[in-house]
Amino acid sequence: MVKLKIRIDKAADFVDSNEIKLFESEVELLQKKIYNKEGAGNDFLGWVNLPSEIDNALLTDIEKTAARIKAQSKVAVVVGIGGSYLGARAIIDALSSNFYQMQYQQNENPMVVYAGQNISEDYMSELLQFLDDKDYSIIVISKSGTTTEPAIAFRLLRAHLEKKVGEQKAGERIYAITDAQRGALKTLATEKGYKSYEIPDDVGGRYSVLTPVGLLPIAVAGFDIRKFVKGASNMQQFLHQEKDLFKNPAALYAVVRNMLYRKGHTTEIMASYTPNLMYMVEWWKQLYGESEGKENKGIFPAGVNFTTDLHSMGQYIQDGMRNIFETVIRVEKPQHTLEIPLDKDDLDGLNFLAGKRMSYVNKMAEEGTMLAHVDGEVPNLEILLPRIDESILGELVYFFEMGCAISGYMLEVNPFDQPGVEAYKKNMFALLEKPGFEKETAEIKKRIS
Ligand code: PA5
């Protein structure tokens, strides 16, 4: 049995259950397409059985490598972008104390920092300065092995580490995760003899958090990858067995969001009241945005962090253009307990909350906000998590992946490709005068002169 639940009653004024029922046979067909690998992009469906089929020997190997990195370094630099970055960051941030990294010198596990997710000269210079006096290892991740952002970051980091500890020692501290056969990173890793892991051919970047792409950084940060995989596997089994649309959270989520989209709710805002989940929302944005936004279609995925953003985006959500719906990730039980103290002077007028837990106040903010937004014509969906741990995050990740596949098929797009991301790369390479782009360079220069 899975612990994650979905509630749709706060969207009942916009989609009723009789309407939802009409989608039963369509969804059944789409689920069959996914499980039988018959739909668009069916050569990228390796993620479907990934949790249950993960090799125990691979998990043991990843754990051993994580222990080696831990023994070697106080800092682990994870180099990657998009699907080769966001999944690991989402899980690590969700499970970490907000201030854990600050005391990294005393911590048992290495501090995880990120590179290659931007091309900012300032970011990279500051990272290299930070690393100057630190023992660090590098985990470089790129499925294609040719993505510009991580390739530049890795070139700089490799040079920095080789200068610092020598080429041989650097080679013992560099770990590569890439395609089994192709790409510059594969060539480099083989040439230099880096410890490497393969990304399965049939798993695309944004669906790869349950491969070494996500699992190695998560293990290095000190979290239990077996529990994470088990949670995903539980959800995999549950979604496969549950035929009732109303009890299958991924199918229900896919149907309701598509129904709302067809009624003009073209933006979905994912909200959470737990700052630790900010990168989970970023990961979700990538998964859904890159999977669905094509052929001039798709729900625009946006994210907010409440109550922080109630003091900024809250105004728009309450009163702005009525083309939005919200999905709220609700966490029942916090990790810590903190009561609001009694103050004898009560100058701030907060004594009515004395003795109450902060989580109670947060919960009342959640309830009140949801009702206000529903009153403001914003349908609300809820994803309920009993707490945050490895297992529930595994459930959440797989739930979102399956929901995305069904939803993409409902939208009649291929949820597993990303042709649109090539356009900026072509222009950037033309502007950078990359060999092979001479014609494009000549053309683009006319447009910017
Ligand atoms: O989901 C995707 O496929 C993309 O976001 C990729 O993960 C991203 O572009 C990075 O690609 P690569 O791993 O090939 O460097």
Short mmCIF file of C-alpha atoms and ligand atoms in Angstrom, two decimals:
data_model
loop_
_atom_site.label_atom_id
_atom_site.label_comp_id
_atom_site.label_asym_id
_atom_site.label_seq_id
_atom_site.Cartn_x
_atom_site.Cartn_y
_atom_site.Cartn_z
CA MET A 1 0.00 0.00 0.00
CA VAL A 2 1.28 3.49 -0.79
CA LYS A 3 1.16 6.43 1.59
CA LEU A 4 0.78 9.25 -0.94
CA LYS A 5 -2.80 10.36 -1.52
CA ILE A 6 -4.42 12.81 -3.89
CA ARG A 7 -7.55 14.87 -3.18
CA ILE A 8 -9.61 16.64 -5.80
CA ASP A 9 -12.63 17.84 -3.83
CA LYS A 10 -11.41 21.48 -3.96
CA ALA A 11 -11.74 21.29 -7.74
CA ALA A 12 -15.25 19.83 -7.63
CA ASP A 13 -16.88 23.07 -8.79
CA PHE A 14 -14.80 22.88 -11.96
CA VAL A 15 -14.69 19.14 -12.75
CA ASP A 16 -17.34 16.79 -11.41
CA SER A 17 -16.97 13.08 -10.93
CA ASN A 18 -19.43 12.17 -13.69
CA GLU A 19 -17.27 14.07 -16.15
CA ILE A 20 -14.15 12.36 -14.81
CA LYS A 21 -15.82 8.97 -15.26
CA LEU A 22 -16.14 9.65 -18.98
CA PHE A 23 -12.35 9.39 -19.25
CA GLU A 24 -12.14 5.89 -17.78
CA SER A 25 -11.80 3.98 -21.04
CA GLU A 26 -9.45 6.54 -22.62
CA VAL A 27 -7.11 6.38 -19.62
CA GLU A 28 -7.19 2.59 -19.57
CA LEU A 29 -6.10 2.61 -23.19
CA LEU A 30 -3.31 5.10 -22.51
CA GLN A 31 -2.06 3.08 -19.53
CA LYS A 32 -1.95 0.00 -21.76
CA LYS A 33 0.05 1.99 -24.31
CA ILE A 34 2.58 2.86 -21.62
CA TYR A 35 2.87 -0.62 -20.13
CA ASN A 36 2.94 -2.34 -23.54
CA LYS A 37 5.32 0.29 -24.95
CA GLU A 38 3.03 1.11 -27.85
CA GLY A 39 2.75 4.90 -27.66
CA ALA A 40 4.83 7.82 -28.98
CA GLY A 41 8.37 7.82 -27.64
CA ASN A 42 8.11 4.16 -26.63
CA ASP A 43 11.87 3.69 -26.83
CA PHE A 44 12.11 5.95 -23.74
CA LEU A 45 9.94 3.93 -21.39
CA GLY A 46 12.77 2.34 -19.41
CA TRP A 47 11.70 4.35 -16.34
CA VAL A 48 8.39 2.42 -16.06
CA ASN A 49 9.93 -0.74 -14.55
CA LEU A 50 13.11 0.86 -13.29
CA PRO A 51 12.30 0.78 -9.55
CA SER A 52 11.33 -2.90 -9.44
CA GLU A 53 14.08 -4.00 -11.81
CA ILE A 54 16.99 -2.14 -10.28
CA ASP A 55 19.92 -4.47 -9.78
CA ASN A 56 20.91 -5.07 -6.16
CA ALA A 57 24.56 -5.25 -7.24
CA LEU A 58 24.26 -1.77 -8.76
CA LEU A 59 22.85 -0.36 -5.52
CA THR A 60 25.68 -1.97 -3.54
CA ASP A 61 28.23 -0.57 -5.97
CA ILE A 62 26.74 2.94 -5.69
CA GLU A 63 26.80 2.69 -1.89
CA LYS A 64 30.46 1.65 -1.97
CA THR A 65 31.35 4.53 -4.28
CA ALA A 66 29.46 6.93 -2.02
CA ALA A 67 31.47 5.64 0.96
CA ARG A 68 34.68 6.16 -1.02
CA ILE A 69 33.71 9.73 -1.90
CA LYS A 70 32.87 10.34 1.75
CA ALA A 71 36.30 9.08 2.81
CA GLN A 72 38.04 11.20 0.15
CA SER A 73 36.25 14.51 0.46
CA LYS A 74 34.43 17.08 2.50
CA VAL A 75 32.70 18.44 -0.61
CA ALA A 76 31.17 16.66 -3.62
CA VAL A 77 30.61 18.75 -6.74
CA VAL A 78 27.73 17.40 -8.82
CA VAL A 79 28.09 18.63 -12.41
CA GLY A 80 25.00 18.43 -14.63
CA ILE A 81 21.98 20.29 -15.95
CA GLY A 82 18.25 19.61 -16.45
CA GLY A 83 17.47 15.96 -15.85
CA SER A 84 21.10 15.32 -14.98
CA TYR A 85 20.86 17.71 -12.02
CA LEU A 86 17.38 18.52 -10.75
CA GLY A 87 16.32 15.08 -9.49
CA ALA A 88 19.32 14.66 -7.20
CA ARG A 89 18.99 18.22 -5.92
CA ALA A 90 15.25 17.81 -5.31
CA ILE A 91 15.73 14.71 -3.15
CA ILE A 92 18.84 15.94 -1.32
CA ASP A 93 17.22 19.29 -0.48
CA ALA A 94 13.98 17.63 0.61
CA LEU A 95 15.82 15.36 3.05
CA SER A 96 18.48 17.78 4.32
CA SER A 97 18.26 20.14 7.22
CA ASN A 98 18.08 23.69 5.87
CA PHE A 99 21.36 24.59 7.58
CA TYR A 100 23.17 21.23 7.50
CA GLN A 101 25.57 22.22 4.75
CA MET A 102 26.83 25.24 6.66
CA GLN A 103 28.67 23.05 9.16
CA TYR A 104 30.02 20.72 6.48
CA GLN A 105 33.42 20.48 8.15
CA GLN A 106 31.93 18.67 11.14
CA ASN A 107 29.37 16.73 9.11
CA GLU A 108 29.63 13.02 8.54
CA ASN A 109 28.63 13.34 4.91
CA PRO A 110 30.17 15.57 2.24
CA MET A 111 28.55 18.86 1.39
CA VAL A 112 26.98 18.61 -2.06
CA VAL A 113 27.40 21.62 -4.33
CA TYR A 114 26.33 21.96 -7.94
CA ALA A 115 27.99 23.12 -11.14
CA GLY A 116 27.22 23.06 -14.84
CA GLN A 117 23.59 24.10 -14.32
CA ASN A 118 24.41 27.58 -15.65
CA ILE A 119 27.18 29.37 -17.56
CA SER A 120 27.66 32.17 -15.08
CA GLU A 121 31.28 33.25 -14.85
CA ASP A 122 30.68 34.65 -11.37
CA TYR A 123 29.06 31.43 -10.08
CA MET A 124 31.91 29.30 -11.39
CA SER A 125 34.66 31.65 -10.19
CA GLU A 126 33.13 31.72 -6.71
CA LEU A 127 32.78 27.93 -6.67
CA LEU A 128 36.43 27.45 -7.67
CA GLN A 129 37.51 29.91 -4.98
CA PHE A 130 35.42 28.03 -2.43
CA LEU A 131 37.03 24.75 -3.50
CA ASP A 132 40.59 26.12 -3.38
CA ASP A 133 41.23 24.93 0.16
CA LYS A 134 38.77 22.01 0.28
CA ASP A 135 39.13 18.29 -0.26
CA TYR A 136 36.62 17.61 -2.98
CA SER A 137 35.42 15.04 -5.50
CA ILE A 138 33.55 15.57 -8.77
CA ILE A 139 30.53 13.63 -10.00
CA VAL A 140 30.00 14.62 -13.63
CA ILE A 141 26.67 13.65 -15.17
CA SER A 142 25.60 13.98 -18.79
CA LYS A 143 23.62 11.43 -20.75
CA SER A 144 24.59 12.82 -24.14
CA GLY A 145 28.04 13.67 -22.84
CA THR A 146 28.04 16.74 -25.07
CA THR A 147 25.93 19.32 -23.20
CA THR A 148 27.77 22.65 -23.23
CA GLU A 149 27.03 23.90 -19.69
CA PRO A 150 28.29 20.86 -17.75
CA ALA A 151 31.12 20.31 -20.25
CA ILE A 152 32.51 23.82 -19.60
CA ALA A 153 32.10 23.45 -15.83
CA PHE A 154 33.77 20.05 -15.88
CA ARG A 155 36.70 21.31 -17.93
CA LEU A 156 37.29 24.08 -15.36
CA LEU A 157 36.83 21.79 -12.36
CA ARG A 158 39.04 19.05 -13.77
CA ALA A 159 41.84 21.55 -14.42
CA HIS A 160 41.40 22.95 -10.89
CA LEU A 161 41.48 19.51 -9.25
CA GLU A 162 44.40 18.26 -11.35
CA LYS A 163 46.39 21.38 -10.42
CA LYS A 164 45.52 20.92 -6.77
CA VAL A 165 46.19 17.19 -6.27
CA GLY A 166 47.89 16.04 -9.48
CA GLU A 167 46.41 14.21 -12.45
CA GLN A 168 46.48 10.74 -10.96
CA LYS A 169 44.82 11.64 -7.66
CA ALA A 170 42.29 13.79 -9.51
CA GLY A 171 41.41 10.75 -11.61
CA GLU A 172 40.62 8.86 -8.41
CA ARG A 173 38.25 11.61 -7.33
CA ILE A 174 36.29 12.01 -10.55
CA TYR A 175 33.18 9.93 -11.16
CA ALA A 176 31.34 9.97 -14.49
CA ILE A 177 27.72 9.07 -15.20
CA THR A 178 26.95 8.98 -18.91
CA ASP A 179 25.79 6.99 -21.93
CA ALA A 180 27.13 3.46 -22.29
CA GLN A 181 28.61 4.00 -25.75
CA ARG A 182 28.55 7.57 -27.03
CA GLY A 183 29.58 11.11 -26.22
CA ALA A 184 32.66 13.10 -25.31
CA LEU A 185 32.26 12.37 -21.60
CA LYS A 186 32.27 8.64 -22.29
CA THR A 187 35.47 8.99 -24.32
CA LEU A 188 37.12 11.09 -21.62
CA ALA A 189 36.04 8.76 -18.80
CA THR A 190 37.36 5.71 -20.63
CA GLU A 191 40.61 7.45 -21.58
CA LYS A 192 41.24 8.66 -18.02
CA GLY A 193 39.92 5.55 -16.30
CA TYR A 194 37.32 7.34 -14.16
CA LYS A 195 34.94 5.19 -12.16
CA SER A 196 31.80 5.36 -14.33
CA TYR A 197 28.12 4.47 -14.34
CA GLU A 198 25.86 4.08 -17.35
CA ILE A 199 22.53 5.80 -17.94
CA PRO A 200 20.22 3.28 -19.61
CA ASP A 201 19.48 4.07 -23.26
CA ASP A 202 15.74 3.94 -22.74
CA VAL A 203 15.62 6.41 -19.81
CA GLY A 204 15.50 10.12 -20.71
CA GLY A 205 17.18 12.77 -18.53
CA ARG A 206 14.11 14.02 -16.68
CA TYR A 207 13.01 10.45 -15.88
CA SER A 208 16.47 9.39 -14.65
CA VAL A 209 16.48 10.16 -10.91
CA LEU A 210 16.16 6.44 -10.10
CA THR A 211 19.33 5.63 -12.06
CA PRO A 212 22.90 6.44 -10.87
CA VAL A 213 22.16 10.02 -12.07
CA GLY A 214 20.11 10.60 -8.92
CA LEU A 215 21.17 7.69 -6.76
CA LEU A 216 24.92 8.39 -6.50
CA PRO A 217 24.58 12.05 -5.37
CA ILE A 218 21.74 11.08 -3.00
CA ALA A 219 23.86 8.31 -1.45
CA VAL A 220 26.85 10.68 -1.17
CA ALA A 221 24.66 13.15 0.72
CA GLY A 222 24.05 10.35 3.24
CA PHE A 223 20.53 9.24 2.35
CA ASP A 224 19.14 5.74 2.02
CA ILE A 225 18.80 4.98 -1.68
CA ARG A 226 17.27 1.57 -1.00
CA LYS A 227 14.34 3.15 0.83
CA PHE A 228 13.98 5.68 -1.99
CA VAL A 229 13.91 2.94 -4.63
CA LYS A 230 11.53 0.85 -2.49
CA GLY A 231 9.10 3.74 -2.22
CA ALA A 232 9.15 4.18 -5.99
CA SER A 233 8.73 0.46 -6.47
CA ASN A 234 5.70 0.40 -4.14
CA MET A 235 4.13 3.18 -6.18
CA GLN A 236 5.01 1.40 -9.44
CA GLN A 237 3.25 -1.75 -8.26
CA PHE A 238 0.26 0.12 -6.87
CA LEU A 239 -0.33 2.17 -10.03
CA HIS A 240 0.01 -0.91 -12.19
CA GLN A 241 -2.55 -2.86 -10.17
CA GLU A 242 -5.10 -0.16 -9.40
CA LYS A 243 -7.61 -0.16 -12.24
CA ASP A 244 -10.13 2.20 -10.62
CA LEU A 245 -9.45 5.67 -12.03
CA PHE A 246 -10.63 7.33 -8.81
CA LYS A 247 -8.18 5.29 -6.71
CA ASN A 248 -5.19 5.50 -9.05
CA PRO A 249 -3.54 8.82 -8.07
CA ALA A 250 -1.40 9.20 -11.22
CA ALA A 251 -4.31 8.54 -13.59
CA LEU A 252 -6.64 10.79 -11.60
CA TYR A 253 -4.09 13.62 -11.52
CA ALA A 254 -3.52 13.31 -15.29
CA VAL A 255 -7.25 13.35 -16.05
CA VAL A 256 -8.18 16.24 -13.76
CA ARG A 257 -5.35 18.50 -14.92
CA ASN A 258 -6.22 17.81 -18.57
CA MET A 259 -9.90 18.51 -17.93
CA LEU A 260 -8.99 21.80 -16.29
CA TYR A 261 -6.69 22.63 -19.19
CA ARG A 262 -9.48 22.00 -21.69
CA LYS A 263 -11.66 24.39 -19.68
CA GLY A 264 -9.10 27.18 -19.98
CA HIS A 265 -6.94 26.58 -16.90
CA THR A 266 -3.72 26.59 -18.87
CA THR A 267 -1.28 27.25 -16.00
CA GLU A 268 -0.71 24.85 -13.11
CA ILE A 269 0.94 26.29 -10.03
CA MET A 270 2.62 23.73 -7.78
CA ALA A 271 2.65 25.02 -4.22
CA SER A 272 4.36 23.74 -1.12
CA TYR A 273 4.50 25.05 2.44
CA THR A 274 7.86 23.40 3.14
CA PRO A 275 10.98 25.21 1.84
CA ASN A 276 12.77 21.84 1.59
CA LEU A 277 10.48 20.97 -1.31
CA MET A 278 11.43 23.98 -3.46
CA TYR A 279 13.68 21.91 -5.70
CA MET A 280 11.10 19.14 -5.88
CA VAL A 281 8.85 21.77 -7.45
CA GLU A 282 11.71 22.72 -9.82
CA TRP A 283 12.12 19.05 -10.79
CA TRP A 284 8.36 18.77 -11.37
CA LYS A 285 8.45 21.94 -13.52
CA GLN A 286 11.10 20.39 -15.73
CA LEU A 287 9.35 17.02 -15.94
CA TYR A 288 6.01 18.47 -16.97
CA GLY A 289 7.23 21.50 -18.92
CA GLU A 290 9.69 19.60 -21.07
CA SER A 291 7.35 16.65 -21.53
CA GLU A 292 4.17 18.52 -22.43
CA GLY A 293 5.09 21.91 -23.81
CA LYS A 294 5.21 21.15 -27.52
CA GLU A 295 3.22 21.50 -30.75
CA ASN A 296 1.84 24.79 -29.35
CA LYS A 297 0.14 22.89 -26.54
CA GLY A 298 0.70 22.15 -22.88
CA ILE A 299 -0.11 23.29 -19.36
CA PHE A 300 2.45 25.88 -18.21
CA PRO A 301 4.03 24.57 -14.98
CA ALA A 302 4.78 27.26 -12.40
CA GLY A 303 5.89 26.93 -8.79
CA VAL A 304 5.46 28.82 -5.55
CA ASN A 305 6.79 28.44 -2.06
CA PHE A 306 4.18 29.35 0.56
CA THR A 307 3.69 31.18 2.80
CA THR A 308 6.67 33.19 1.41
CA ASP A 309 5.07 33.73 -1.99
CA LEU A 310 1.66 34.54 -0.55
CA HIS A 311 3.26 37.93 0.03
CA SER A 312 4.10 38.26 -3.66
CA MET A 313 2.43 35.84 -6.08
CA GLY A 314 -0.51 35.41 -3.71
CA GLN A 315 -2.07 38.57 -5.10
CA TYR A 316 -2.02 37.25 -8.67
CA ILE A 317 -3.30 33.83 -7.69
CA GLN A 318 -6.20 35.35 -5.76
CA ASP A 319 -7.18 38.08 -8.20
CA GLY A 320 -5.25 37.87 -11.47
CA MET A 321 -6.18 36.28 -14.79
CA ARG A 322 -8.39 33.24 -14.17
CA ASN A 323 -6.48 30.73 -16.26
CA ILE A 324 -4.74 28.97 -13.39
CA PHE A 325 -5.19 26.00 -11.11
CA GLU A 326 -3.11 25.01 -8.12
CA THR A 327 -1.71 21.72 -6.91
CA VAL A 328 -0.63 21.83 -3.29
CA ILE A 329 1.87 19.37 -1.84
CA ARG A 330 0.81 18.99 1.79
CA VAL A 331 3.11 17.39 4.34
CA GLU A 332 1.27 16.14 7.42
CA LYS A 333 4.08 15.71 9.92
CA PRO A 334 7.15 17.99 10.23
CA GLN A 335 10.55 16.60 11.29
CA HIS A 336 10.77 18.83 14.36
CA THR A 337 8.56 20.21 17.11
CA LEU A 338 8.48 23.91 17.94
CA GLU A 339 5.91 25.64 20.11
CA ILE A 340 5.24 29.37 20.06
CA PRO A 341 6.19 30.69 23.51
CA LEU A 342 4.06 32.74 25.88
CA ASP A 343 5.32 36.30 26.23
CA LYS A 344 4.40 38.11 29.42
CA ASP A 345 4.08 41.51 27.74
CA ASP A 346 2.35 40.24 24.59
CA LEU A 347 3.29 43.43 22.75
CA ASP A 348 3.07 41.59 19.42
CA GLY A 349 -0.41 40.32 20.33
CA LEU A 350 0.54 36.71 19.61
CA ASN A 351 -0.33 35.16 22.98
CA PHE A 352 -3.45 33.66 21.43
CA LEU A 353 -1.01 31.30 19.68
CA ALA A 354 1.09 30.53 22.77
CA GLY A 355 1.59 26.80 23.20
CA LYS A 356 0.55 26.09 19.62
CA ARG A 357 3.00 24.45 17.25
CA MET A 358 4.30 26.34 14.20
CA SER A 359 3.09 23.47 12.05
CA TYR A 360 -0.44 24.14 13.31
CA VAL A 361 -0.18 27.76 12.17
CA ASN A 362 1.26 26.61 8.82
CA LYS A 363 -1.61 24.16 8.44
CA MET A 364 -4.21 26.85 9.12
CA ALA A 365 -2.44 29.01 6.52
CA GLU A 366 -2.74 26.10 4.08
CA GLU A 367 -6.42 25.55 4.78
CA GLY A 368 -7.27 29.25 4.72
CA THR A 369 -5.32 29.88 1.53
CA MET A 370 -6.87 26.96 -0.27
CA LEU A 371 -10.39 28.09 0.55
CA ALA A 372 -9.59 31.69 -0.43
CA HIS A 373 -8.14 30.59 -3.74
CA VAL A 374 -11.06 28.27 -4.47
CA ASP A 375 -13.39 31.20 -3.68
CA GLY A 376 -11.29 33.20 -6.15
CA GLU A 377 -12.10 30.61 -8.88
CA VAL A 378 -8.80 28.74 -8.66
CA PRO A 379 -9.37 24.97 -8.61
CA ASN A 380 -7.12 23.25 -6.06
CA LEU A 381 -5.73 19.73 -6.15
CA GLU A 382 -3.92 18.29 -3.14
CA ILE A 383 -1.08 15.79 -2.93
CA LEU A 384 -0.93 14.51 0.63
CA LEU A 385 2.30 13.16 2.13
CA PRO A 386 2.34 11.89 5.72
CA ARG A 387 5.93 13.19 6.19
CA ILE A 388 9.13 13.64 4.19
CA ASP A 389 11.43 10.64 4.03
CA GLU A 390 13.23 8.61 1.36
CA SER A 391 10.38 6.20 0.85
CA ILE A 392 7.63 8.79 0.40
CA LEU A 393 9.85 10.77 -1.97
CA GLY A 394 10.29 7.60 -4.03
CA GLU A 395 6.50 7.32 -4.20
CA LEU A 396 6.17 10.98 -5.14
CA VAL A 397 8.74 10.81 -7.93
CA TYR A 398 7.19 7.74 -9.55
CA PHE A 399 3.66 9.16 -9.14
CA PHE A 400 4.71 12.33 -10.97
CA GLU A 401 6.49 10.37 -13.72
CA MET A 402 3.51 8.14 -14.45
CA GLY A 403 1.10 11.08 -14.16
CA CYS A 404 3.22 12.95 -16.69
CA ALA A 405 3.26 10.07 -19.19
CA ILE A 406 -0.53 9.63 -19.04
CA SER A 407 -1.11 13.37 -19.15
CA GLY A 408 1.22 13.84 -22.13
CA TYR A 409 -0.60 11.11 -24.03
CA MET A 410 -3.96 12.73 -23.19
CA LEU A 411 -2.58 15.90 -24.70
CA GLU A 412 -1.52 13.88 -27.76
CA VAL A 413 2.15 14.81 -27.55
CA ASN A 414 5.25 12.65 -27.13
CA PRO A 415 6.11 13.20 -23.46
CA PHE A 416 9.59 11.72 -23.86
CA ASP A 417 11.28 13.98 -26.39
CA GLN A 418 12.39 17.63 -26.21
CA PRO A 419 12.87 18.92 -29.77
CA GLY A 420 12.33 22.53 -28.64
CA VAL A 421 15.50 22.73 -26.55
CA GLU A 422 17.65 22.45 -29.68
CA ALA A 423 16.69 25.90 -31.01
CA TYR A 424 18.67 27.93 -28.45
CA LYS A 425 21.64 25.60 -28.77
CA LYS A 426 21.77 26.09 -32.56
CA ASN A 427 21.77 29.88 -32.15
CA MET A 428 24.33 29.79 -29.34
CA PHE A 429 26.69 27.58 -31.34
CA ALA A 430 26.25 29.82 -34.40
CA LEU A 431 27.07 32.90 -32.32
CA LEU A 432 30.05 31.14 -30.75
CA GLU A 433 31.24 30.21 -34.27
CA LYS A 434 31.41 26.52 -33.46
CA PRO A 435 33.02 24.54 -36.30
CA GLY A 436 30.27 23.02 -38.46
CA PHE A 437 27.91 25.99 -37.87
CA GLU A 438 29.43 28.34 -40.49
CA LYS A 439 26.18 28.82 -42.45
CA GLU A 440 24.16 29.48 -39.29
CA THR A 441 26.86 31.88 -38.05
CA ALA A 442 26.65 33.96 -41.23
CA GLU A 443 22.86 34.07 -41.03
CA ILE A 444 22.55 34.90 -37.33
CA LYS A 445 25.19 37.63 -37.52
CA LYS A 446 23.00 39.50 -40.02
CA ARG A 447 20.17 39.45 -37.47
CA ILE A 448 22.15 40.94 -34.60
CA SER A 449 24.33 43.48 -36.44
O1 PA5 B 1 15.32 15.77 -19.68
C1 PA5 B 1 16.21 15.94 -20.50
O2 PA5 B 1 16.44 15.12 -21.39
C2 PA5 B 1 17.10 17.15 -20.45
O3 PA5 B 1 16.70 18.03 -19.46
C3 PA5 B 1 18.53 16.72 -20.17
O4 PA5 B 1 18.57 16.03 -18.96
C4 PA5 B 1 19.49 17.92 -20.10
O5 PA5 B 1 19.41 18.66 -21.27
C5 PA5 B 1 20.92 17.45 -19.88
O6 PA5 B 1 21.31 16.57 -20.88
P1 PA5 B 1 22.56 15.65 -20.74
O7 PA5 B 1 22.34 14.71 -19.61
O8 PA5 B 1 22.66 14.94 -22.06
O9 PA5 B 1 23.75 16.54 -20.48
#
